[in-house]
Short mmCIF file of C-alpha atoms and ligand atoms in Angstrom, two decimals:
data_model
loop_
_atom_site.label_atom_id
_atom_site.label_comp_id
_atom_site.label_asym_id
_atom_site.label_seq_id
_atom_site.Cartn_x
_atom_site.Cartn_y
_atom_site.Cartn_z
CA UNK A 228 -13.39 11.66 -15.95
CA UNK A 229 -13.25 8.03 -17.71
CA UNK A 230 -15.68 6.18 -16.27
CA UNK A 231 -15.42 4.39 -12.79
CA UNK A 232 -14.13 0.70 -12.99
CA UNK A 233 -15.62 -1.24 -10.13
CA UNK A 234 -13.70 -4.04 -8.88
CA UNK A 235 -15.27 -6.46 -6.62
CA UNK A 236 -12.91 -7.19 -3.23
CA UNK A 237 -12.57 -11.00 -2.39
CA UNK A 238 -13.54 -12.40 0.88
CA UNK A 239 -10.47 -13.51 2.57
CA UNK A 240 -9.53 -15.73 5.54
CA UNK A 241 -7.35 -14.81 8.24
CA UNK A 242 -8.18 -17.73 10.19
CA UNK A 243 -10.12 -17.67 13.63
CA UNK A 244 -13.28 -16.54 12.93
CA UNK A 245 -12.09 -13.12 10.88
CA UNK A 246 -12.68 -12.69 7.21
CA UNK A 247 -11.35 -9.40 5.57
CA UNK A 248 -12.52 -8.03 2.00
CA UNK A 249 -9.39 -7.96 -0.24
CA UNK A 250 -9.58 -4.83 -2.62
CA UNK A 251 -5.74 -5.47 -3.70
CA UNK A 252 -4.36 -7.06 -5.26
CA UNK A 253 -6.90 -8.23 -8.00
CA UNK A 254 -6.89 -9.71 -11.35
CA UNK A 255 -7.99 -5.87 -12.74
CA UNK A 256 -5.78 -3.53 -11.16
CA UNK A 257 -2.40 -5.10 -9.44
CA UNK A 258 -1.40 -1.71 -7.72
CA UNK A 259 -2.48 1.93 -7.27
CA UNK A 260 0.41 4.12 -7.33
CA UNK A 261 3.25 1.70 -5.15
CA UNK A 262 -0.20 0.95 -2.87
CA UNK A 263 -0.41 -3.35 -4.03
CA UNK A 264 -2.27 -4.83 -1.22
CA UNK A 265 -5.53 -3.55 0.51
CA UNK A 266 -7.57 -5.67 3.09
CA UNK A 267 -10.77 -4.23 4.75
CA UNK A 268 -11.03 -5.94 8.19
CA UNK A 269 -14.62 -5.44 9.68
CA UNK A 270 -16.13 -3.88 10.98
CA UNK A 271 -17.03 -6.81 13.23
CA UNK A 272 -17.88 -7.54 16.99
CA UNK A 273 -15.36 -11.10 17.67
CA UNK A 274 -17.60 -13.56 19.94
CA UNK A 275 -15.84 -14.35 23.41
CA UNK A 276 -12.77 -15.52 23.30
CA UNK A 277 -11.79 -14.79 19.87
CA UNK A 278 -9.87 -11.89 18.24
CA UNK A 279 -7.59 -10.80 15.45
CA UNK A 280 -4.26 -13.03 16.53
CA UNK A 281 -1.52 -13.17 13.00
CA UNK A 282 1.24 -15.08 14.56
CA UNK A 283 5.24 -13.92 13.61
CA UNK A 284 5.40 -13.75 9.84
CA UNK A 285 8.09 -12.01 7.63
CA UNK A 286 8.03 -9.49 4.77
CA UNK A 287 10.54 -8.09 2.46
CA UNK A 288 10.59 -5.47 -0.30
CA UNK A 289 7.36 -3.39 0.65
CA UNK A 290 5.54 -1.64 3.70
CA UNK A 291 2.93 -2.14 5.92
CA UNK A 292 0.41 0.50 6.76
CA UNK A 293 -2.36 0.08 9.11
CA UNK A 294 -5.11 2.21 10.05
CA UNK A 295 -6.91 1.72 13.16
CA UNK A 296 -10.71 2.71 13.33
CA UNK A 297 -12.11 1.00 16.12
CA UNK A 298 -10.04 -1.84 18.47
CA UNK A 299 -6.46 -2.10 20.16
CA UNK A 300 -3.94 -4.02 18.30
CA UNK A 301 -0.47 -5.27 19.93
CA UNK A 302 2.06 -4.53 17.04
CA UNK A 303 5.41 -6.85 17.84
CA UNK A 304 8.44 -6.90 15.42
CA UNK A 305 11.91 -8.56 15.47
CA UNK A 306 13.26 -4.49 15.77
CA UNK A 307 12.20 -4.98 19.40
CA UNK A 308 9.06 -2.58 18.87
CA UNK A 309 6.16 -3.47 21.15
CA UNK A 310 3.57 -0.80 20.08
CA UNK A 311 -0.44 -0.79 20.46
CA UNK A 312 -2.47 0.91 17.89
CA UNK A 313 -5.59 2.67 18.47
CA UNK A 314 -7.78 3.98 16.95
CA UNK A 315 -7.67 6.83 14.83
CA UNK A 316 -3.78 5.99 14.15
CA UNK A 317 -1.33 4.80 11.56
CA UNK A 318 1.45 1.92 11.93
CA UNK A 319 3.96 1.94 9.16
CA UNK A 320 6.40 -0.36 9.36
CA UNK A 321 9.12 -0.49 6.20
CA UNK A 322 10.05 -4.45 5.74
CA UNK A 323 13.26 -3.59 3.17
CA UNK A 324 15.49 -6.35 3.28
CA UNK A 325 13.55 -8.25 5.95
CA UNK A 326 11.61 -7.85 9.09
CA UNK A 327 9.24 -10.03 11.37
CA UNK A 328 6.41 -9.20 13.26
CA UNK A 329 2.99 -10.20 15.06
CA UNK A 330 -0.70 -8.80 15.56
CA UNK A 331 -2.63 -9.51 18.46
CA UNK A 332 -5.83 -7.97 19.69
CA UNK A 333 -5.18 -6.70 22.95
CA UNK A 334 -8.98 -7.87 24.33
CA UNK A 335 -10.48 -10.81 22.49
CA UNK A 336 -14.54 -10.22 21.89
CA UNK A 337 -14.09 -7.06 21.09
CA UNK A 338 -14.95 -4.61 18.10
CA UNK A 339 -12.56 -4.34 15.24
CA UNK A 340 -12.64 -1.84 11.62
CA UNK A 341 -9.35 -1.76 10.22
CA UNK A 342 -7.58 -1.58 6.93
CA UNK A 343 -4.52 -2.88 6.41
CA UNK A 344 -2.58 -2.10 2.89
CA UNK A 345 1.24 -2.81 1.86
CA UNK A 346 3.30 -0.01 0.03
CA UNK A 347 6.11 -1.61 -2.65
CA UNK A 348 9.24 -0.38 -2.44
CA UNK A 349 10.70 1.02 -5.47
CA UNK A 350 13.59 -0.79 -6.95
CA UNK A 351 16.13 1.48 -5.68
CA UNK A 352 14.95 0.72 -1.92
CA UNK A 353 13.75 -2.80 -1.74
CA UNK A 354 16.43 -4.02 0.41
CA UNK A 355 16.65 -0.99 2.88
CA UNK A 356 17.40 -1.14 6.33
CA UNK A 357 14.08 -2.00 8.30
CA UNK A 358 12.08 0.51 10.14
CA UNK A 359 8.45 1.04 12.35
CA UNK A 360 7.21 4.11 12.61
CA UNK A 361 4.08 4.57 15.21
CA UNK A 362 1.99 7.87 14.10
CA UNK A 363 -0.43 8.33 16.17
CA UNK A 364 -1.79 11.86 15.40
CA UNK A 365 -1.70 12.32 11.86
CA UNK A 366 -3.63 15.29 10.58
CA UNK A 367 -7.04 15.43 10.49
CA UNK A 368 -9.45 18.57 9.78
CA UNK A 369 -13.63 19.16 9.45
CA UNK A 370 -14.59 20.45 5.84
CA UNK A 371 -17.98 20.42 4.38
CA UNK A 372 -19.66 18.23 7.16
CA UNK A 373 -17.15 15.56 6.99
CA UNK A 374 -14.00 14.67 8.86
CA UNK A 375 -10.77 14.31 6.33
CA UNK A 376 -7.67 12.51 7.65
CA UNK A 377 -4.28 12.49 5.78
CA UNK A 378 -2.73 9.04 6.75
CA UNK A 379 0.05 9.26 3.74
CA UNK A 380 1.21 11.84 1.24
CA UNK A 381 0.24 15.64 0.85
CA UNK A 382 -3.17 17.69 0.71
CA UNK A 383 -3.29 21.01 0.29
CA UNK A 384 -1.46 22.83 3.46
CA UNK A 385 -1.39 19.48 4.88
CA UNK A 386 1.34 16.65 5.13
CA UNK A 387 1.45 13.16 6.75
CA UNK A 388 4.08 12.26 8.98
CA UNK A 389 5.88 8.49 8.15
CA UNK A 390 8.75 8.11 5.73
CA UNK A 391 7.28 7.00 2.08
CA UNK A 392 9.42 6.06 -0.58
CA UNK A 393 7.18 7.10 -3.83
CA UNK A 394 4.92 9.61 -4.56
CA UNK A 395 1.51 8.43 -2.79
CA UNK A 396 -2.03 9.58 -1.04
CA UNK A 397 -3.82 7.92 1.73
CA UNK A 398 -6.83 9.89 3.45
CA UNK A 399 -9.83 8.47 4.84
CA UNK A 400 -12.70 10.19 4.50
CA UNK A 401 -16.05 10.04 7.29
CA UNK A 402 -19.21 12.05 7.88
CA UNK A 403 -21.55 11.17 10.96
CA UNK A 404 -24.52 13.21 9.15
CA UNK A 405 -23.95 13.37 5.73
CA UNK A 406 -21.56 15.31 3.01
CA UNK A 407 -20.68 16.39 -0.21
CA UNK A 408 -16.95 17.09 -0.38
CA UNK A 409 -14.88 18.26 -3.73
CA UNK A 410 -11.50 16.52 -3.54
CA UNK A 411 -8.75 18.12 -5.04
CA UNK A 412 -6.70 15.18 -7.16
CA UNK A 413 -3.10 15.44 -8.58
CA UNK A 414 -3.68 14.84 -12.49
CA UNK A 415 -0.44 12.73 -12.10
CA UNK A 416 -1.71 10.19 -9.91
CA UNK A 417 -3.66 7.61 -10.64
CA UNK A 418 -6.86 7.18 -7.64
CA UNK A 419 -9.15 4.65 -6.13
CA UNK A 420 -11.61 4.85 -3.30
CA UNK A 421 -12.95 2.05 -0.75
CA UNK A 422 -16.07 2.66 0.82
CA UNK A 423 -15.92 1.32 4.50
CA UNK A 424 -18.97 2.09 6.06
CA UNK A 425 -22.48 3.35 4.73
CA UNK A 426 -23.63 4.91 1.33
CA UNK A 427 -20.87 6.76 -1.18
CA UNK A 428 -21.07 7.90 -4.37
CA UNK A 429 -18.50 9.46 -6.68
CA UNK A 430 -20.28 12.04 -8.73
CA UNK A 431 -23.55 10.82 -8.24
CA UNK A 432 -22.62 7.23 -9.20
CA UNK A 433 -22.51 4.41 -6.20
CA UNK A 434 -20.21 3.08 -4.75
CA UNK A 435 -20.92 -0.31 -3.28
CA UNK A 436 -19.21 -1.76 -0.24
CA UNK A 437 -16.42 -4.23 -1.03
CA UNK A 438 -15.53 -3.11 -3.96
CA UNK A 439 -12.63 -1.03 -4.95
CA UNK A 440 -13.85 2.45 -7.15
CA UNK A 441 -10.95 2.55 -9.42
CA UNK A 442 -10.95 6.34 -11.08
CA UNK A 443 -7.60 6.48 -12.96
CA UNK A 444 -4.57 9.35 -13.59
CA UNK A 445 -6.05 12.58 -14.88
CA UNK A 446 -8.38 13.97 -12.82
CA UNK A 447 -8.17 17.47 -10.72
CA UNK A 448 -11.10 16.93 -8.74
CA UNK A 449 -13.96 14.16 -7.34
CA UNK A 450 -17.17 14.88 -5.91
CA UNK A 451 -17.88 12.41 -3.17
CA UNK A 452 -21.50 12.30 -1.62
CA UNK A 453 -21.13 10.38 1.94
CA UNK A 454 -24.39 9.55 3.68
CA UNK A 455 -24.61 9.96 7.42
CA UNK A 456 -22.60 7.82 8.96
CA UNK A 457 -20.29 7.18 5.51
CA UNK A 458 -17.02 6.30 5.88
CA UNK A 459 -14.40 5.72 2.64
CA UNK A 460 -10.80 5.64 1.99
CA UNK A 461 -9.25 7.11 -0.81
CA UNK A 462 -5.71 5.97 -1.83
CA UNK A 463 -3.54 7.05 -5.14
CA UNK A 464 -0.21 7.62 -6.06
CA UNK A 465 2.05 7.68 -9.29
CA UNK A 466 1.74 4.80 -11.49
CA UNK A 467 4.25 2.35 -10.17
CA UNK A 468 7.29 2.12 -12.74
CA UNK A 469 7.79 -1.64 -12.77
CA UNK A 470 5.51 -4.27 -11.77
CA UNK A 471 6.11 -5.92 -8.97
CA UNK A 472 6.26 -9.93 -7.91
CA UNK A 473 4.06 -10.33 -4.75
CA UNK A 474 3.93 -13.66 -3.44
CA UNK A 475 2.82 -14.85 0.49
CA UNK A 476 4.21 -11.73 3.11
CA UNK A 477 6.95 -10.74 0.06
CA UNK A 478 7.03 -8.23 -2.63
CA UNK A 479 10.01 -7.93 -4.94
CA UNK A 480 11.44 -7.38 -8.39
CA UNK A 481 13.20 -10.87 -8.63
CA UNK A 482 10.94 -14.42 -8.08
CA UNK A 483 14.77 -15.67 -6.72
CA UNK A 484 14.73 -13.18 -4.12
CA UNK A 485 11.03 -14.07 -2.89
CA UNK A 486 12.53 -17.80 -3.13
CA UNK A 487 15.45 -17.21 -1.24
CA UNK A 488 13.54 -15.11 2.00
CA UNK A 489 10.98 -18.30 1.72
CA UNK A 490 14.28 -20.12 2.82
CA UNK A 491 15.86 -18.22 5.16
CA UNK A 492 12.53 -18.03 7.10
CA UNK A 493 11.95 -21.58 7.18
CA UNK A 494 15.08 -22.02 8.13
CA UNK A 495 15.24 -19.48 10.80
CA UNK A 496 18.45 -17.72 9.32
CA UNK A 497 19.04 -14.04 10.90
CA UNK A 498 17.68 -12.04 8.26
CA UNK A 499 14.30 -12.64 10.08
CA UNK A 500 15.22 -12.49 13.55
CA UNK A 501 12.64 -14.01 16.68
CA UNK A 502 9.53 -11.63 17.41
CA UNK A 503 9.24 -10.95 21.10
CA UNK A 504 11.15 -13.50 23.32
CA UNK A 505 10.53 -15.79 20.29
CA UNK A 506 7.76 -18.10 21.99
CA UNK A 507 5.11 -17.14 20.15
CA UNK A 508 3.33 -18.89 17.24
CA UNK A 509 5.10 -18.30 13.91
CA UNK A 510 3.60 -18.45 10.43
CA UNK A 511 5.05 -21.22 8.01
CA UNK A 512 5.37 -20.32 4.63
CA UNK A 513 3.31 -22.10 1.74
CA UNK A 514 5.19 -23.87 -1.01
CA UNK A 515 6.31 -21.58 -3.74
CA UNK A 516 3.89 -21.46 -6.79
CA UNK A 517 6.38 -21.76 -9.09
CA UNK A 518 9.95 -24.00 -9.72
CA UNK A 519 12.54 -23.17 -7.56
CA UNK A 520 16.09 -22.32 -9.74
MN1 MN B 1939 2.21 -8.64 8.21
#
């Protein structure tokens, strides 16, 4: 195994009292396998009266995955989806050529742990037709005194529910009094693990909390010590084939394209259509970084 790269996550603010770790994307590593965003949200208790509220944004060109450890979260989309996630489940919802949606906590002062990652769309399915898929059981099994859940992708006899478009892993990994688990790896994926809660160590070697254990392609196996209580999530797929442009809510393959969905949102053209009856508080979109053609 080459040796660990640790990559510090950046504190980020989502506004309203909530600040997330950001493990993706970072000036190191852009991606891991088609997985180019990763935010670590809590755990935290909100004080009365606040909670995790993202007004209606857009996206294009990737997907969002969410995975719910503790809370309630009200998922709304311009599909017409209305959906609270709970946890121990998985939203996916595939932005393509464009989609809208909101995230509410359904009772403010509450708890919240969640991580919340985008999945680019390869180049042959950036613009597909939008989608939300709500998978609330996805498989989960007890070996070596830890609790394994697949959220994306394939391990051993097991595979996740959700429609991904590239080869990918997601599992999150939790022990409430302590393990040593040998993970089996696909020597074609490249791998990276984010500790969420408690000690981990990856052969012996630390892991520290917010930051992202990047381990590389090559590699059959990983030893991964959790202390009681540990909690980690281990993502990898296939090296993405082309980089990808992300900018604000939008991933792409063409900085015109990003421009263009800026537009149409701030203009309020159909290809974004109203979340909900459309009352709600909706996101404006920053200037572009960069000159407009
Ligand atoms: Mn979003």
């Amino acid at each position: 195994m080459k040796p660990i790269e640790h990559i510090a996550a950046r504190p980020a603010d989502l506004g309203d009292g909530l600040t997330v770790h950001r493990a993706l994307p970072n000036r190191q590593r852009r991606m891991v396998g088609a997985w180019c965003f990763l935010d670590h949200a809590g755990p935290v208790d909100f004080p009365a009266g606040r909670g995790l509220h993202v007004g209606a944004h857009p996206h294009i060109g990737l997907q969002t995955f969410t995975w719910l450890i503790e809370g309630e979260v009200m998922h709304r989309d311009s599909l017409g989806n209305e959906q609270i996630i709970r946890p121990g489940q998985v939203n996916l919802m595939t932005a393509g050529r464009g989609i809208a949606h909101s995230e509410d906590s359904l009772a403010d002062g509450r708890r919240l742990h969640a991580a919340q990652l985008w999945i680019a769309l390869p180049e042959a399915d950036v613009a597909c037709a939008p989608a939300f898929e709500h998978l609330p059981n996805p498989p989960c099994w007890d070996e070596a005194g830890a609790r394994l859940t697949l959220l994306a992708g394939r391990y051993g006899p097991h595979t996740a529910p959700g429609s991904f478009h590239s080869p990918l892993l997601g599992m999150d990994l939790h022990s409430l009094s302590g393990a040593r688990l040998e993970l089996q790896l696909d020597a074609a994926f490249e791998y990276a693990l984010l500790p969420l809660e408690g000690a981990v160590a990856i052969g012996g070697e630390p892991c520290p909390p917010h930051e992202l254990a990047y381990v590389g392609a090559g590699n059959t196996a990983l030893a991964l010590d959790l202390a009681a209580g540990g909690r980690a999530l281990l993502v990898g797929g296939e090296p993405f084939a082309k980089p990808v442009e992300i900018w604000w809510n939008f991933v792409g393959f063409d900085k015109a394209e990003i421009a263009r969905a800026r537009g149409q949102w701030e203009r309020g053209e159909p290809r974004f259509g109203p979340v909900g009856d459309g009352s709600g508080r909706r996101l404006v979109a920053p200037p572009l970084p960069w000159a407009s053609a």
